[in-house]
Short mmCIF file of N, CA, C and O in Angstrom, two decimals:
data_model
loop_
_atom_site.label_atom_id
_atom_site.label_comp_id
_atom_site.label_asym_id
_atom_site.label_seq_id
_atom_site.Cartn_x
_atom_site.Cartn_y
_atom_site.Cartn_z
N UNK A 1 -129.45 75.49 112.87
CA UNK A 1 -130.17 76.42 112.04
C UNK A 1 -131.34 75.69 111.41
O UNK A 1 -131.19 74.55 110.97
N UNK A 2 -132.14 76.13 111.37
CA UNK A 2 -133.82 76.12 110.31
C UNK A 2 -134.19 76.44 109.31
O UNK A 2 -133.74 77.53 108.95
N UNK A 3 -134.65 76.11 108.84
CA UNK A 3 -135.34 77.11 107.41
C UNK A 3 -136.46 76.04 106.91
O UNK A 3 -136.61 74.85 106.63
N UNK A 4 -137.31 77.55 107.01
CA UNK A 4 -138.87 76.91 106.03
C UNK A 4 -139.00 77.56 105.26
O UNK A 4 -138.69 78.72 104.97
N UNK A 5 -139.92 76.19 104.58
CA UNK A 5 -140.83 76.48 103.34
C UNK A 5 -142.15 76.18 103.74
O UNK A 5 -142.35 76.10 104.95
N UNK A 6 -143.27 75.97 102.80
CA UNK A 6 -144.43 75.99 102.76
C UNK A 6 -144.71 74.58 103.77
O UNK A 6 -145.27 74.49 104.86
N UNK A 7 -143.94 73.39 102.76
CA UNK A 7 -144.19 72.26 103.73
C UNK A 7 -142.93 71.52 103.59
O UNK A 7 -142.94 70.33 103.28
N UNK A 8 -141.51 72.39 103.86
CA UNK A 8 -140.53 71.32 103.83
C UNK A 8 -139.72 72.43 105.03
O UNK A 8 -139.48 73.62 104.83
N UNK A 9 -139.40 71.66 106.26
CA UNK A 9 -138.22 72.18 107.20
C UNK A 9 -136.53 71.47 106.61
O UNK A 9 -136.34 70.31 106.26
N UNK A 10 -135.60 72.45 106.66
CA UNK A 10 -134.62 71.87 106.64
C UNK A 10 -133.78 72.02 107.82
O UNK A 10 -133.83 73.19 108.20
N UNK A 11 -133.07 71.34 108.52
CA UNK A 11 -132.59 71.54 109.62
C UNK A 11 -130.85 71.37 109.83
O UNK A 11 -130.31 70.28 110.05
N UNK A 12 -130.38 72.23 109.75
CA UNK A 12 -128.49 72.20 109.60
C UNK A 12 -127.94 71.85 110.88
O UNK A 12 -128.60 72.15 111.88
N UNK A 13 -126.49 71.09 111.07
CA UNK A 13 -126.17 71.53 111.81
C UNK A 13 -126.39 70.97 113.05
O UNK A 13 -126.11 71.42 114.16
N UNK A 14 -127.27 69.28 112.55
CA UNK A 14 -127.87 68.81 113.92
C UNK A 14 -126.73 68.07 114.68
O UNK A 14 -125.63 68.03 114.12
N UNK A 15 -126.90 67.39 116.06
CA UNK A 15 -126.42 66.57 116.60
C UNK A 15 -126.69 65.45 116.08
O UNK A 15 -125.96 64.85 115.29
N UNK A 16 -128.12 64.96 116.63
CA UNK A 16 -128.91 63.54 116.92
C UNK A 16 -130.44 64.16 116.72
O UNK A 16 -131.05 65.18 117.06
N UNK A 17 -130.72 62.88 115.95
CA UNK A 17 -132.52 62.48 116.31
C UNK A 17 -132.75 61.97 117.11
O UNK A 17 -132.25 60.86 117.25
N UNK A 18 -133.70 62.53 118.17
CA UNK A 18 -133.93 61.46 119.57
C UNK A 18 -135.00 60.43 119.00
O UNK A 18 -134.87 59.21 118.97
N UNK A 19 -136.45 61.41 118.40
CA UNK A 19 -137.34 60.58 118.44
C UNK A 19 -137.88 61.07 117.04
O UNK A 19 -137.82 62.20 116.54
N UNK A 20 -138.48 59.78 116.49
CA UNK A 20 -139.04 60.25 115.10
C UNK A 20 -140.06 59.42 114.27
O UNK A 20 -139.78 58.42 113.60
N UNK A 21 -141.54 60.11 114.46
CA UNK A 21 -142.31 59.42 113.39
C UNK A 21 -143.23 60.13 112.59
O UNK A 21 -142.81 61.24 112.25
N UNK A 22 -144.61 59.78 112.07
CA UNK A 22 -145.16 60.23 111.36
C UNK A 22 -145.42 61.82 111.86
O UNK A 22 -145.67 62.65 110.99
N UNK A 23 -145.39 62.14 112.90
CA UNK A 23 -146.13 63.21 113.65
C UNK A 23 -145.77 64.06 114.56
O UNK A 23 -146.41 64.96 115.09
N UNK A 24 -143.90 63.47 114.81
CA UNK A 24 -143.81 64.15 115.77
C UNK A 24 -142.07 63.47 115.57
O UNK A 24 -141.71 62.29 115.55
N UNK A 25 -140.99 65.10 115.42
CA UNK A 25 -139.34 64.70 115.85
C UNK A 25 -138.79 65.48 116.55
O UNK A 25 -139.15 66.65 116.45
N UNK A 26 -138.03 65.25 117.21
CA UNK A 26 -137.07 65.47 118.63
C UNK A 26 -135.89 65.62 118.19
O UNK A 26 -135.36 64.53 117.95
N UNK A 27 -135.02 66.85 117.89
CA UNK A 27 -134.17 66.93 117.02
C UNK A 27 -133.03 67.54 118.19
O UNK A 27 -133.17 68.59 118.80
N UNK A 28 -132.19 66.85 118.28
CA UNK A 28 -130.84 67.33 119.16
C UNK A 28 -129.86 68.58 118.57
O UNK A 28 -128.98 68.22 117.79
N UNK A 29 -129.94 69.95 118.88
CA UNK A 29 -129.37 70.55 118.57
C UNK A 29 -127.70 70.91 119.43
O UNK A 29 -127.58 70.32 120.50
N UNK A 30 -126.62 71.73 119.04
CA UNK A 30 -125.74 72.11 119.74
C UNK A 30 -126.47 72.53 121.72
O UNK A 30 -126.47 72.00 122.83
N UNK A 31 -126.98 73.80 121.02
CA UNK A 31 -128.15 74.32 122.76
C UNK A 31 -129.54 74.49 122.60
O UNK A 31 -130.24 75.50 122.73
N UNK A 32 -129.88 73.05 122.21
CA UNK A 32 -131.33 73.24 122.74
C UNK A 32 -131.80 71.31 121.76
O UNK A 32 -131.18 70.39 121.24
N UNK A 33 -133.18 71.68 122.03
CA UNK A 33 -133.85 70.18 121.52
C UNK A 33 -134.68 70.80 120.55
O UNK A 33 -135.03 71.86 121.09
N UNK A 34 -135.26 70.72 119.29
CA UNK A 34 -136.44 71.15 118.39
C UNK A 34 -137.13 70.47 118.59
O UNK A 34 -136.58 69.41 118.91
N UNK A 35 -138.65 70.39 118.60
CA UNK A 35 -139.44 69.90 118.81
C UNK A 35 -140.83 69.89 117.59
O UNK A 35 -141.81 70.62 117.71
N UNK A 36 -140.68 69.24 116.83
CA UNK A 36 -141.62 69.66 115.42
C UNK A 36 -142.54 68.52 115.50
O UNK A 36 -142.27 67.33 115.61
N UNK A 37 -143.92 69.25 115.40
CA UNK A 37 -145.04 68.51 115.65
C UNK A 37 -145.89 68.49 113.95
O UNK A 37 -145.58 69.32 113.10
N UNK A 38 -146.68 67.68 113.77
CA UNK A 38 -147.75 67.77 112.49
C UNK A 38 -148.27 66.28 111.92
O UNK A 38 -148.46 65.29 112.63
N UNK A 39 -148.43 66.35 110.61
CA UNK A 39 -148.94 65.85 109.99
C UNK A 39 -148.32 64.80 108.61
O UNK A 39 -148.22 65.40 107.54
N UNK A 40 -148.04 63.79 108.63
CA UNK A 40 -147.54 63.07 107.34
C UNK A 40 -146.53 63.44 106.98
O UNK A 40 -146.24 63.57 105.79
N UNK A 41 -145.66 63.73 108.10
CA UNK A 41 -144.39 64.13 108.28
C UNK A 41 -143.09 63.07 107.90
O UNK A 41 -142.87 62.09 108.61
N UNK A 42 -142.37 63.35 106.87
CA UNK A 42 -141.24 62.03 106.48
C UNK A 42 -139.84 62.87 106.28
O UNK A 42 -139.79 64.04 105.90
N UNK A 43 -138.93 62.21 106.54
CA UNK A 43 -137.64 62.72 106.16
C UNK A 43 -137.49 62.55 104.71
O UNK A 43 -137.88 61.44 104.38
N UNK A 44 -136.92 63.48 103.40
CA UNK A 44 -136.86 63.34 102.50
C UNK A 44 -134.96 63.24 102.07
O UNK A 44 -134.77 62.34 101.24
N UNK A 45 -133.95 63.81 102.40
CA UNK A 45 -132.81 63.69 102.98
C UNK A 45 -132.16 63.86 104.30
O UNK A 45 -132.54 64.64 105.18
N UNK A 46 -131.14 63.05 104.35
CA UNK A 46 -130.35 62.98 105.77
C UNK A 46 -129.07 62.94 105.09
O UNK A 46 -128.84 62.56 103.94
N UNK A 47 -128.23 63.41 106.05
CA UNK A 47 -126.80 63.05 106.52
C UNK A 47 -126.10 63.55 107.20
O UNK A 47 -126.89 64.31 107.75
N UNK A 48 -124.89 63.82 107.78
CA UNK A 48 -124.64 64.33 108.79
C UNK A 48 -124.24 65.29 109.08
O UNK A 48 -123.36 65.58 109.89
N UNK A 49 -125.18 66.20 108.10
CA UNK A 49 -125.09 67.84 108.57
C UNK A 49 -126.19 68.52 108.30
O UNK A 49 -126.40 69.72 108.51
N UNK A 50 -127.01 67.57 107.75
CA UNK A 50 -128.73 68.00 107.50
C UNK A 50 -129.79 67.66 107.07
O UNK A 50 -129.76 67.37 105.87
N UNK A 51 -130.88 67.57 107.64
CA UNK A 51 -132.09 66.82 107.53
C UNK A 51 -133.44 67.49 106.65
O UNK A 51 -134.07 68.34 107.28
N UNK A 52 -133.81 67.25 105.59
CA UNK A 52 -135.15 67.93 104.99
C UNK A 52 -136.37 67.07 105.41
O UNK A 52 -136.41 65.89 105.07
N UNK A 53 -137.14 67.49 105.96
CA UNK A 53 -138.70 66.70 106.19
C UNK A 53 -139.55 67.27 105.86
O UNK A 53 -139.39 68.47 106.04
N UNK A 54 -140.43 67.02 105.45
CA UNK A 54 -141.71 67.49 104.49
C UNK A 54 -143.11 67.23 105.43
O UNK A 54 -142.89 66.71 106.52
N UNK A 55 -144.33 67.51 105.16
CA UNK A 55 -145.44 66.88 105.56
C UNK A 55 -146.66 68.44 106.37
O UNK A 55 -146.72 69.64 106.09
N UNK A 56 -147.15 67.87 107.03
CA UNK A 56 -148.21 69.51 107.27
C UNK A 56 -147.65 69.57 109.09
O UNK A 56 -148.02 68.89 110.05
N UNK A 57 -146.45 70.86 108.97
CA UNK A 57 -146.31 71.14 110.35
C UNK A 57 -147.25 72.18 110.66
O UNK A 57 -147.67 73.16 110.04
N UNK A 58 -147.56 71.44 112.31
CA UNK A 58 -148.42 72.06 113.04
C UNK A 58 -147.55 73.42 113.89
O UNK A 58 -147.78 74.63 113.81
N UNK A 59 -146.62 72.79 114.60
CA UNK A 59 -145.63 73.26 116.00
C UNK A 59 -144.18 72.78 115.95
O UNK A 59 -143.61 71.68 115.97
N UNK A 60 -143.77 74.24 115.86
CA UNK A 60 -142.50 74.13 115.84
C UNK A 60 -142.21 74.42 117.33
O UNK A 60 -142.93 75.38 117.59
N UNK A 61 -141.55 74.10 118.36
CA UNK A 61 -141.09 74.38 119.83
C UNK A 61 -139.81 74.18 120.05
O UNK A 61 -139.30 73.41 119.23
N UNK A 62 -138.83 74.74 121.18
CA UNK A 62 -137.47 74.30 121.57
C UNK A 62 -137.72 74.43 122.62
O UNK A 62 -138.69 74.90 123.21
N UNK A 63 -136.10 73.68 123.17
CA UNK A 63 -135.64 73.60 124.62
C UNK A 63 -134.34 74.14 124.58
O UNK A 63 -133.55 73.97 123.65
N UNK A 64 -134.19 74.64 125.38
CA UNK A 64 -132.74 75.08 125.65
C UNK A 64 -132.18 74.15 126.40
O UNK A 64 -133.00 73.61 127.14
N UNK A 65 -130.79 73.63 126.51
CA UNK A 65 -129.82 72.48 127.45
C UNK A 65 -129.61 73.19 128.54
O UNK A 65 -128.95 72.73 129.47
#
């Protein structure tokens, strides 16, 4: 699951982070991959049931498994 705000995604519910930096994370879901693209993008909490990141998203995209 997802949820936005202006400039904070929160993301529930994940698997795994594949890939992750200023601009760009790869977020392992149950069926599918998120794909969140932007700007001065940082994780503000983690743990292992949900991630808040902040910063100026451009593109949000998925994959299905």
């Amino acid at each position: 699951m997802m949820l936005l705000d202006d400039k904070t995604i929160v993301v529930k519910d994940y698997i795994d982070i594949i890939i992750m930096n200023d601009h760009y994370f790869k977020i392992e879901m149950k069926d599918c991959f998120y794909h969140i693209k932007g700007k001065e993008m940082m994780i503000h909490y983690l743990d292992d049931y949900e991630i808040r990141l902040s910063g100026i998203i451009d593109v949000i995209t998925y994959d299905k498994l």
